[in-house]
Short mmCIF file of N, CA, C and O in Angstrom, two decimals:
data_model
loop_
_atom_site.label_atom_id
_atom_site.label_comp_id
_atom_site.label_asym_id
_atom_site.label_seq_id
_atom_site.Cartn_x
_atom_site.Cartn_y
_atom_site.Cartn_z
N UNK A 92 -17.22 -10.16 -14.38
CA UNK A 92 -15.78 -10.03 -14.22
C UNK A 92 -15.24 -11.29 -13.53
O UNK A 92 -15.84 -11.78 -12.57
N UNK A 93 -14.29 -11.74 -13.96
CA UNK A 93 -13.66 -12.92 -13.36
C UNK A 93 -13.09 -12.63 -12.51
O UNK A 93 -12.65 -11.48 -12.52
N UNK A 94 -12.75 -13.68 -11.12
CA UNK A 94 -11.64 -13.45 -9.89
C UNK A 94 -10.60 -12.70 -10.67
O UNK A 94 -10.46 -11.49 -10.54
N UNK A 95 -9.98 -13.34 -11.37
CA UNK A 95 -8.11 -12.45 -11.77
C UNK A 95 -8.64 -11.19 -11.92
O UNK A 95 -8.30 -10.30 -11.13
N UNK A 96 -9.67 -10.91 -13.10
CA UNK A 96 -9.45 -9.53 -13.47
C UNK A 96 -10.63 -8.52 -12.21
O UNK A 96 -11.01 -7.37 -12.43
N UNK A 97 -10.92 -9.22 -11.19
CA UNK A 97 -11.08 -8.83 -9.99
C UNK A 97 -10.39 -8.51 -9.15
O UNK A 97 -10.69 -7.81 -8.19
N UNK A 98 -9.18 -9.07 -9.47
CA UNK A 98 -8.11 -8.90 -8.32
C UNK A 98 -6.94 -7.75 -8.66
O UNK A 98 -6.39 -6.91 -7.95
N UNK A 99 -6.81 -8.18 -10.40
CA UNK A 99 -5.91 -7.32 -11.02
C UNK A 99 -6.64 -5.51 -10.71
O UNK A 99 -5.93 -4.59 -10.30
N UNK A 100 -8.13 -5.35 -11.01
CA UNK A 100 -8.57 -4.24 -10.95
C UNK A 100 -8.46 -3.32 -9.29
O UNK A 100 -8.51 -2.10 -9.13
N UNK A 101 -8.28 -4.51 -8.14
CA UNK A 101 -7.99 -3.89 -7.02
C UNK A 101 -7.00 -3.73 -6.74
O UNK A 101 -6.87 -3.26 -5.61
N UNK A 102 -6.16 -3.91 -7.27
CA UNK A 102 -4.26 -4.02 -7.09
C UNK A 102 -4.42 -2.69 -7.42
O UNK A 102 -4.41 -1.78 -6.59
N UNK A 103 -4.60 -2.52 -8.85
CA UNK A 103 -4.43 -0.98 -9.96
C UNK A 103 -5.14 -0.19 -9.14
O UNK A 103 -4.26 0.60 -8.78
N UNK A 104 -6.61 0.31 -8.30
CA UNK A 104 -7.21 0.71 -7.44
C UNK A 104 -5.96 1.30 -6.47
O UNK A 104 -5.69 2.49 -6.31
N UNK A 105 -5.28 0.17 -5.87
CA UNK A 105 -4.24 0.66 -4.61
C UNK A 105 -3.66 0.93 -4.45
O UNK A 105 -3.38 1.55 -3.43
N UNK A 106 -2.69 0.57 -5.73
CA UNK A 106 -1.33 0.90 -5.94
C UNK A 106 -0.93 1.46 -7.00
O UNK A 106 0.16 2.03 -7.00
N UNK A 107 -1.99 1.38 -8.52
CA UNK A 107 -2.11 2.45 -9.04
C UNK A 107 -0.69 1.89 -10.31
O UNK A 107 -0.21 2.67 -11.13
N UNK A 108 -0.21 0.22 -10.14
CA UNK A 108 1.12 0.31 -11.11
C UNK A 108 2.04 0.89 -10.07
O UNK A 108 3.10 0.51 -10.55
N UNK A 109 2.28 1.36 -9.28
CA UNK A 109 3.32 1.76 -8.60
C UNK A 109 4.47 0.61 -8.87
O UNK A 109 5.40 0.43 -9.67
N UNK A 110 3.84 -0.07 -7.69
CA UNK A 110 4.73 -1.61 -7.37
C UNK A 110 5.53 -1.84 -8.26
O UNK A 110 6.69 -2.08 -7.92
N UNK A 111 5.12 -1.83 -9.93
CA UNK A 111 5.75 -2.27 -10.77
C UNK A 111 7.34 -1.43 -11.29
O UNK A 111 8.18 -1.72 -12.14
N UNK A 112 7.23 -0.40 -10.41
CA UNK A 112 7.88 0.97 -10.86
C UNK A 112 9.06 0.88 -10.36
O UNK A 112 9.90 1.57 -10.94
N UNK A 113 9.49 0.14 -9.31
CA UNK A 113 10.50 0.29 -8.65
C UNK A 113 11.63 -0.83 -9.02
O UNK A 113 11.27 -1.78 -9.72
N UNK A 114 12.89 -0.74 -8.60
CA UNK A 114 13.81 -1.29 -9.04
C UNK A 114 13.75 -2.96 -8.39
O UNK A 114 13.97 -4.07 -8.88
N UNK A 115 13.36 -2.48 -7.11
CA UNK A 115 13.33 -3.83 -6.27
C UNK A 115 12.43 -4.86 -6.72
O UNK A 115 12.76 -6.04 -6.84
N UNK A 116 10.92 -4.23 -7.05
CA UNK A 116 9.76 -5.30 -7.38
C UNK A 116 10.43 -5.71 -8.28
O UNK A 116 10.61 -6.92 -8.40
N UNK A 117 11.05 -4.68 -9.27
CA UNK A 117 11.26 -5.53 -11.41
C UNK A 117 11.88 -6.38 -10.73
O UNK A 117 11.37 -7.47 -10.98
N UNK A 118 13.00 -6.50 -9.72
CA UNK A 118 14.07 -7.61 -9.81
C UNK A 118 13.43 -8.75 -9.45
O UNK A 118 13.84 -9.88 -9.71
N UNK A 119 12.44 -8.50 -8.85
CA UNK A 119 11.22 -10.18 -8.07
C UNK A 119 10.59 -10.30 -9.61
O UNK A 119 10.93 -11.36 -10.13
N UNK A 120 9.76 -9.47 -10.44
CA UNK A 120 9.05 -9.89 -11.21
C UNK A 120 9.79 -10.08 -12.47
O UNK A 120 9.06 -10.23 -13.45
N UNK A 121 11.35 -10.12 -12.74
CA UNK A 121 12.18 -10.94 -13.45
C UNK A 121 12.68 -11.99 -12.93
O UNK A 121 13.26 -12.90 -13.53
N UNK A 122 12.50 -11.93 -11.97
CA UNK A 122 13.52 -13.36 -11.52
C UNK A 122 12.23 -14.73 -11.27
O UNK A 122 11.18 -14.86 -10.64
N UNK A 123 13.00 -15.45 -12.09
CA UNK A 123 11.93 -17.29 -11.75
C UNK A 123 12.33 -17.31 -10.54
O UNK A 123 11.22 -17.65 -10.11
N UNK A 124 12.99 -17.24 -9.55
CA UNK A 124 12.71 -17.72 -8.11
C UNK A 124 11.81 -16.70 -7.46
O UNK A 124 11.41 -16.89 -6.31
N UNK A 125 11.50 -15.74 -8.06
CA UNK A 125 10.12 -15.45 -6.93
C UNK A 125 8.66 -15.68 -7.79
O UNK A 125 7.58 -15.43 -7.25
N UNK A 126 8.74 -16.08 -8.92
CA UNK A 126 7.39 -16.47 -9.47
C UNK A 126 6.28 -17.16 -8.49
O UNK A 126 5.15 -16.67 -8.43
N UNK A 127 6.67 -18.42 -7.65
CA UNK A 127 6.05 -18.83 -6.82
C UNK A 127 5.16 -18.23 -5.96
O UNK A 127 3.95 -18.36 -5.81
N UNK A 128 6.38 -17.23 -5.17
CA UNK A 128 5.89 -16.10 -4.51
C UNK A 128 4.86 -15.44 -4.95
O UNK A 128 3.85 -15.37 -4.25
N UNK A 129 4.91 -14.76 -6.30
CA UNK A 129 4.32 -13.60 -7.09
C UNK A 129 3.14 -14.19 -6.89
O UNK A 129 2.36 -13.64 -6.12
N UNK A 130 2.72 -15.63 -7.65
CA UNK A 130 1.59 -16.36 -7.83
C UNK A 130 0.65 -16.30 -6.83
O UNK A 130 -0.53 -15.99 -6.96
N UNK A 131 1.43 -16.71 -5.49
CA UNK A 131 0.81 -17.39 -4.91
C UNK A 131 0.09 -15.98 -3.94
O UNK A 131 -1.05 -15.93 -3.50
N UNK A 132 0.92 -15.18 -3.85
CA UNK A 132 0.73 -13.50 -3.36
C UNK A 132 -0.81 -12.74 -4.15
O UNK A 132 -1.82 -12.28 -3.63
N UNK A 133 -0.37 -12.90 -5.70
CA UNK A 133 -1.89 -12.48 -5.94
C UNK A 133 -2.78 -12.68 -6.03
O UNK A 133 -3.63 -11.81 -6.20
N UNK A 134 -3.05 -14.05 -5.95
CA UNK A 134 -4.28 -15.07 -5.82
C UNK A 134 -4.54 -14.24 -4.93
O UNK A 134 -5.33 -13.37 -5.30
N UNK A 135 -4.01 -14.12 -3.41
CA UNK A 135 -4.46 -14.47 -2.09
C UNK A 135 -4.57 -13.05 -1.39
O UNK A 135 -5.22 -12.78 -0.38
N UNK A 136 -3.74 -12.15 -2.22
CA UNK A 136 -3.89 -10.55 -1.14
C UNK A 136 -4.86 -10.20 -2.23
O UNK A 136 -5.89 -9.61 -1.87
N UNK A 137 -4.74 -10.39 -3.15
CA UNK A 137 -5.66 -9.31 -3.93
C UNK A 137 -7.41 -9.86 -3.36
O UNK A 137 -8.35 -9.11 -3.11
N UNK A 138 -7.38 -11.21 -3.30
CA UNK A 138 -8.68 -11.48 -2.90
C UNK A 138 -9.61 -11.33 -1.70
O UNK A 138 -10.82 -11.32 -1.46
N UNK A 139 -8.24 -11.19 -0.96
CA UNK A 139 -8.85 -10.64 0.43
C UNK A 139 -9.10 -8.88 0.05
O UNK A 139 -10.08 -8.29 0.50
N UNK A 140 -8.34 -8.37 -0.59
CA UNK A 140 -8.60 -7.16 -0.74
C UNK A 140 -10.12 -7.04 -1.97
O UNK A 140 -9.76 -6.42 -2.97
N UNK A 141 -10.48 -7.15 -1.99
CA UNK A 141 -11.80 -7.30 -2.99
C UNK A 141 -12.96 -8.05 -2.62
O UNK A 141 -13.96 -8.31 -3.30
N UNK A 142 -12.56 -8.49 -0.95
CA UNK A 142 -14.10 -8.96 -0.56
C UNK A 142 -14.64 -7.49 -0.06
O UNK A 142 -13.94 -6.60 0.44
N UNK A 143 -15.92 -7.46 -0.29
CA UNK A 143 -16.98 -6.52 0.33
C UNK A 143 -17.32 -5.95 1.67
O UNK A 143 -18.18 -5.18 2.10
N UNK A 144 -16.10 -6.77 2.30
CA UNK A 144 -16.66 -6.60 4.25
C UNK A 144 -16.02 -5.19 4.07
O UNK A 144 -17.03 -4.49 3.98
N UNK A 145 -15.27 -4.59 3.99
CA UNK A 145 -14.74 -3.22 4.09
C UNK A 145 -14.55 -2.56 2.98
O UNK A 145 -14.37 -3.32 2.04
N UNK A 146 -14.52 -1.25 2.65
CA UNK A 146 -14.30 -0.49 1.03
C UNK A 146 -12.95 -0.51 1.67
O UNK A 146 -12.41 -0.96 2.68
N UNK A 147 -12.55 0.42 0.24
CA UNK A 147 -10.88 0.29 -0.29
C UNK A 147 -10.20 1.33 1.02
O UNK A 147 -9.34 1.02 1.85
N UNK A 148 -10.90 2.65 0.85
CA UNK A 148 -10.55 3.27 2.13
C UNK A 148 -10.24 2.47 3.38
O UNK A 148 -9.12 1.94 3.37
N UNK A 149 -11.05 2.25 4.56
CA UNK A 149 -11.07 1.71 5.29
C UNK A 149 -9.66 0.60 5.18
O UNK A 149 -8.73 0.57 5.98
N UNK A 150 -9.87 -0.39 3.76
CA UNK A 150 -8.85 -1.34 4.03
C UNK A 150 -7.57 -0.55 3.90
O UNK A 150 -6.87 -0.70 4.91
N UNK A 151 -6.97 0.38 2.85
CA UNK A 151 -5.91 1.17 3.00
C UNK A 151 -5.16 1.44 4.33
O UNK A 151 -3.98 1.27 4.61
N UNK A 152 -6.49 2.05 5.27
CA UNK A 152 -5.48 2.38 6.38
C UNK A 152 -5.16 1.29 7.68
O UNK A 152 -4.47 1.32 8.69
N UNK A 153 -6.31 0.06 6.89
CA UNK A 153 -5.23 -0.81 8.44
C UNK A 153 -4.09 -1.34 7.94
O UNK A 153 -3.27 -1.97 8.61
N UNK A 154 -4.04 -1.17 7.05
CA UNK A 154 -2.68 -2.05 5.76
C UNK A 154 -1.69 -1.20 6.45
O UNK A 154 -0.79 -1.77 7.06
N UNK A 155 -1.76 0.39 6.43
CA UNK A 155 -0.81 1.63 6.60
C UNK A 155 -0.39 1.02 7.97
O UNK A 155 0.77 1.20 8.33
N UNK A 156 -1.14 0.41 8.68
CA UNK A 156 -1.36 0.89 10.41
C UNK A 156 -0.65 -0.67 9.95
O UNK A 156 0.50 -0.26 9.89
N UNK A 157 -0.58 -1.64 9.72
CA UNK A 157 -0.11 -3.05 9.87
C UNK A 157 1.43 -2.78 9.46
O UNK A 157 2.27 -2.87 10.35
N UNK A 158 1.82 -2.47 8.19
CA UNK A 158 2.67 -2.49 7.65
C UNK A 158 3.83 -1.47 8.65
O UNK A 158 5.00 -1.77 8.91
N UNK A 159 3.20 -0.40 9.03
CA UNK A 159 3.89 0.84 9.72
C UNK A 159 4.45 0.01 11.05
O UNK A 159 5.64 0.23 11.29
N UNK A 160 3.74 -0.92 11.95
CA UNK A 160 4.03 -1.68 13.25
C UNK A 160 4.69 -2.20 13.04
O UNK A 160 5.67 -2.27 13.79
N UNK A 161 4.59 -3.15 11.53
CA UNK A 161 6.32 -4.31 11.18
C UNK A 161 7.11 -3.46 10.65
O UNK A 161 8.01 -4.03 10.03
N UNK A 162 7.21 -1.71 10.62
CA UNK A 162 8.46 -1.24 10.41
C UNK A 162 8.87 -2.45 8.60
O UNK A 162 9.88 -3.16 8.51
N UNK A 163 7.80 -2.32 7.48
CA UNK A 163 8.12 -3.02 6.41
C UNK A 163 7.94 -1.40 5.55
O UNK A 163 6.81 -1.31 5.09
N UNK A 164 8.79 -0.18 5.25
CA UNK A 164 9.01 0.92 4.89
C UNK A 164 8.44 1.00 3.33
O UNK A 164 7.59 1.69 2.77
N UNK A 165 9.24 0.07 2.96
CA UNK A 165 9.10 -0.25 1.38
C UNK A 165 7.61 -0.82 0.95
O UNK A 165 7.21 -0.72 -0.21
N UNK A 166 6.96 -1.32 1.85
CA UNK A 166 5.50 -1.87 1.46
C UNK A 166 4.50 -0.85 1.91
O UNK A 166 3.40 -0.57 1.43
N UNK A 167 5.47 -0.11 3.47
CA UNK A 167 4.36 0.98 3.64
C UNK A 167 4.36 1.62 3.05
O UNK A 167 3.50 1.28 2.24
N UNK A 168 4.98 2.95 2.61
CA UNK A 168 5.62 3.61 0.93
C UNK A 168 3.86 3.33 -0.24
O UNK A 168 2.95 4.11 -0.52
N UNK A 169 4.10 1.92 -0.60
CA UNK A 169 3.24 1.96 -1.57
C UNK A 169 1.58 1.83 -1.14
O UNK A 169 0.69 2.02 -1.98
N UNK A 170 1.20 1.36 0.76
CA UNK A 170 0.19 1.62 0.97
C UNK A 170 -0.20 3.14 1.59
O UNK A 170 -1.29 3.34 2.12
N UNK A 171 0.79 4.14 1.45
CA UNK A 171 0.35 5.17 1.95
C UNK A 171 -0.29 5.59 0.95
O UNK A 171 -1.46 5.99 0.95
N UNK A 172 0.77 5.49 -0.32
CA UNK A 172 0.22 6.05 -1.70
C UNK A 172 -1.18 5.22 -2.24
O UNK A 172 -1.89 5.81 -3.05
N UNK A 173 -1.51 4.02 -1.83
CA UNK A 173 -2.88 3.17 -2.08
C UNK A 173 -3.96 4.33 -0.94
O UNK A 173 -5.07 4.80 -1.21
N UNK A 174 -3.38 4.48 -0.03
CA UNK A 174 -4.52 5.52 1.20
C UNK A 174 -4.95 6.49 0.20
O UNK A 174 -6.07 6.66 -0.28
N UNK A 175 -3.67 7.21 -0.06
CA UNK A 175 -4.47 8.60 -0.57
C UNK A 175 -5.20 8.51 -2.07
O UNK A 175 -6.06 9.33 -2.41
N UNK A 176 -4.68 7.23 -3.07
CA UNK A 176 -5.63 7.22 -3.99
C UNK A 176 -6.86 6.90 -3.46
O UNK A 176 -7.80 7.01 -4.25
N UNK A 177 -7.16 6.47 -2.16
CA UNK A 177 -8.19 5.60 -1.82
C UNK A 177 -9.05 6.45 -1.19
O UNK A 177 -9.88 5.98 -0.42
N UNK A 178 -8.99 7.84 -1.43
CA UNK A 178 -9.64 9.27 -0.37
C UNK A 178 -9.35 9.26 0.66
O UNK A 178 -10.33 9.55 1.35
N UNK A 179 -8.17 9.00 1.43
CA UNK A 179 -7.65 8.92 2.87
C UNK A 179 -6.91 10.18 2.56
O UNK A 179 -6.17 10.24 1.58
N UNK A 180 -7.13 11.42 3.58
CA UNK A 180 -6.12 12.58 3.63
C UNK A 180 -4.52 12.21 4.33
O UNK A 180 -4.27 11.15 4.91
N UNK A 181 -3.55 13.32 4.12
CA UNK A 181 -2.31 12.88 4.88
C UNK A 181 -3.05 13.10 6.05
O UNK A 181 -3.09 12.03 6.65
N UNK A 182 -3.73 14.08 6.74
CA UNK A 182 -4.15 14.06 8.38
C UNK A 182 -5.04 12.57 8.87
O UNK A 182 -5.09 12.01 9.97
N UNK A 183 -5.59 12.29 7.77
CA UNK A 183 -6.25 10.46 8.68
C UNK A 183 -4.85 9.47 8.91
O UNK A 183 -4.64 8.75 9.88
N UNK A 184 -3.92 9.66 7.62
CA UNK A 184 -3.21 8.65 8.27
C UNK A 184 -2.11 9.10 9.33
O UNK A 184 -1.42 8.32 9.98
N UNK A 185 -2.06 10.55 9.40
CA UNK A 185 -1.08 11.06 10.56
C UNK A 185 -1.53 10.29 11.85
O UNK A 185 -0.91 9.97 12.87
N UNK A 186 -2.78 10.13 11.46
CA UNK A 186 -3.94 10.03 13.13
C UNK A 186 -3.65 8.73 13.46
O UNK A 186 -3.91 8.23 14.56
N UNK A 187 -2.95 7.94 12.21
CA UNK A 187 -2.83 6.41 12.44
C UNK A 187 -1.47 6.62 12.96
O UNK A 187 -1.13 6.07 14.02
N UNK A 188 -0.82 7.23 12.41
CA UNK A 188 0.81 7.20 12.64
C UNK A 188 0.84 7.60 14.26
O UNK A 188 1.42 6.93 15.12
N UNK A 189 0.17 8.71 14.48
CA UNK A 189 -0.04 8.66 16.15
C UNK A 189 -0.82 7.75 16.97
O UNK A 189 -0.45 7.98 18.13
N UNK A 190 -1.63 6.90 16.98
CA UNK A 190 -2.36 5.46 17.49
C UNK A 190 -1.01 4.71 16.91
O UNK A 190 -0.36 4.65 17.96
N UNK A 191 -0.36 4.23 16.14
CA UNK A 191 1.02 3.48 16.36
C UNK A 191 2.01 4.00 17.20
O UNK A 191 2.86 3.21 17.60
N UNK A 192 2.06 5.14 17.52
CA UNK A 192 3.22 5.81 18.27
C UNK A 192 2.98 5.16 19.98
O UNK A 192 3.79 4.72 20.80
N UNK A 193 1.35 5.36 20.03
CA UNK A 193 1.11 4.87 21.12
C UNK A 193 1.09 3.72 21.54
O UNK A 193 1.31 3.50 22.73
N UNK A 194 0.88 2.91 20.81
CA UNK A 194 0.95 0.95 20.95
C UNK A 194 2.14 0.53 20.34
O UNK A 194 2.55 -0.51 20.86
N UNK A 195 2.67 0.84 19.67
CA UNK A 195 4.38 0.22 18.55
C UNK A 195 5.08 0.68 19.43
O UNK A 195 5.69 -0.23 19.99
N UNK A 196 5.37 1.94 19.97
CA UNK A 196 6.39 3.29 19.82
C UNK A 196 6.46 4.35 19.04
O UNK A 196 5.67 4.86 18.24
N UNK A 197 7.69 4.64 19.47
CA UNK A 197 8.39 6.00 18.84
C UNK A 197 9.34 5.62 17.51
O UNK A 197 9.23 6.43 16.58
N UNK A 198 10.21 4.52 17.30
CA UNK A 198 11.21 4.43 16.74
C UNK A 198 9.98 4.14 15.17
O UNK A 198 10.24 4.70 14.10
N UNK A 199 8.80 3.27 15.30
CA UNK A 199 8.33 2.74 14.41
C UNK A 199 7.29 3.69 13.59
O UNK A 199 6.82 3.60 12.46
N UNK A 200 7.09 4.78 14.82
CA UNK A 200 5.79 5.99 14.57
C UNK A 200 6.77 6.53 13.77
O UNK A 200 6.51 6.48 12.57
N UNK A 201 7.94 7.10 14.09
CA UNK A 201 8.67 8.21 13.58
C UNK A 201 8.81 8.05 11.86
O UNK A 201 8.44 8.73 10.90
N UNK A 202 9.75 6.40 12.07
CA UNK A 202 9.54 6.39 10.52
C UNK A 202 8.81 6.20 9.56
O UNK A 202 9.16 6.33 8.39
N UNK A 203 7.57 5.83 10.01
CA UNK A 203 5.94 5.81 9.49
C UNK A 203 5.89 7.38 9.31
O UNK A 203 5.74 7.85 8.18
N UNK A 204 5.96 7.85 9.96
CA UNK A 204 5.26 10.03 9.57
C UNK A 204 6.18 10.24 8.52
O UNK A 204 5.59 10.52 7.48
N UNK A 205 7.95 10.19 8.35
CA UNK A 205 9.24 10.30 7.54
C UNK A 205 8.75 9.61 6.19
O UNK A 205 9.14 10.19 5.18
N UNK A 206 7.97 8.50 6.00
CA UNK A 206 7.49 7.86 5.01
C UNK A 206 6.15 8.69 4.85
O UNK A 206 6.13 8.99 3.66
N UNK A 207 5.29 9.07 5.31
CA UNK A 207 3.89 9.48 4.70
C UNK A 207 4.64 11.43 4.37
O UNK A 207 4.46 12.14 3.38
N UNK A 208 5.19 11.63 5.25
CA UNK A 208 5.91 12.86 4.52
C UNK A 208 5.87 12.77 2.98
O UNK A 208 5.05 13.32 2.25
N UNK A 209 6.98 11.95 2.61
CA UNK A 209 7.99 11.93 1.90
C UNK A 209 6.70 11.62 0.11
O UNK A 209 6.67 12.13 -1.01
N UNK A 210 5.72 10.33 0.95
CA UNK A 210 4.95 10.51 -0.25
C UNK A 210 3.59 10.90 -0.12
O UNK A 210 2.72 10.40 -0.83
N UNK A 211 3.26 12.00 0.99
CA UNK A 211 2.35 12.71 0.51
C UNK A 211 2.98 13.59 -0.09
O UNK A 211 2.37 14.10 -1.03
N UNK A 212 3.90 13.94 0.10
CA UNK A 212 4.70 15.06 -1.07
C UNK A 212 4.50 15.03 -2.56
O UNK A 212 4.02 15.79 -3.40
N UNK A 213 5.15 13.67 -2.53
CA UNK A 213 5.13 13.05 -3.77
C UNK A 213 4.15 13.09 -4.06
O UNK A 213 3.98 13.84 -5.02
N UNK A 214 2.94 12.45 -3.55
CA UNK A 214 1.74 12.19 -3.97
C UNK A 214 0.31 13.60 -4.84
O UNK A 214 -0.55 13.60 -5.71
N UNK A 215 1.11 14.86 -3.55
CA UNK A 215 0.29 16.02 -3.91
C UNK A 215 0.93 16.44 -5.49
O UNK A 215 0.10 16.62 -6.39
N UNK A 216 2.25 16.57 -5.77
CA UNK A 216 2.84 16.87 -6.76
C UNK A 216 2.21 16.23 -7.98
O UNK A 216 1.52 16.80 -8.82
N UNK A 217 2.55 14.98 -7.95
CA UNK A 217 1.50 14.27 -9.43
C UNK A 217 0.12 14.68 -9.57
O UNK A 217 -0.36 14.91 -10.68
N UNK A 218 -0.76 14.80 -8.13
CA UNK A 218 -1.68 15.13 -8.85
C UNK A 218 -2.10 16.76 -8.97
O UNK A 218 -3.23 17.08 -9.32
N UNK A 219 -1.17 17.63 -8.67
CA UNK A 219 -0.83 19.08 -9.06
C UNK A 219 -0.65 18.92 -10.70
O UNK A 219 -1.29 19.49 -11.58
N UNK A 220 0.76 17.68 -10.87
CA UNK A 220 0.88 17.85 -12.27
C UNK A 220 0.04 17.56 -13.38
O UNK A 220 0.06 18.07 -14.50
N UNK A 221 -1.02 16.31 -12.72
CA UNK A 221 -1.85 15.56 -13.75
C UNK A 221 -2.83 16.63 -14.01
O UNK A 221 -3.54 16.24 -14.93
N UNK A 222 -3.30 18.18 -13.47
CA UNK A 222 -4.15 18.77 -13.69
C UNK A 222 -5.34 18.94 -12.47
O UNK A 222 -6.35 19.62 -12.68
#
């Protein structure tokens, strides 16, 4: 397997196509001024995400626990949903959302739990529906 389709296969792993789903990404992945960005983004996250020092689990939830501290909603959103494809229950990452409550705060914990709510919801439903 080559790097790209190494990298492409851990993206799909995390996020499952999500990313691509939303109104905000299409507008980056139509527009030539973020091509640069795009490029230079999947070279470099996907590859760190596909070295061997940690499985996909493990990396899922410091992503949850990183993303949740910069209060970045919209990126956490799609790594909660990378956790639970990744065998992370909603109670492991609650456990993270409380270890941020304690080192971030409150303002950043709160809307981290309001977000893993919202798509473990989501998340149980699809795969209720997929069978």
């Amino acid at each position: 397997m080559s790097d790209a389709e190494a990298r492409r296969a851990v993206r799909e792993k995390v996020l499952g196509g999500l990313q691509a789903r939303t109104p905000e990404v299409q507008a980056m992945v139509d527009s030539p001024l973020a091509q640069p960005l795009l490029a230079w983004s999947g070279e470099r996250t996907w590859d760190v995400w596909a070295r061997p020092g940690l499985d996909l689990k493990t990396r899922c939830l410091v992503n949850v626990a990183m993303l949740a501290a910069m209060g970045t909603e919209r990126e956490l959103r799609f790594h909660i949903r990378g956790a639970l494809r990744n065998g992370n229950t909603p109670e492991e990452i609650a456990e993270v959302v409380m270890q941020l409550a304690n080192y971030a705060g409150m303002p950043l914990a709160t809307e981290a739990m309001l977000a893993l709510i919202e798509v473990a919801e989501s998340f149980a439903k699809e795969q209720a529906d997929a069978g």
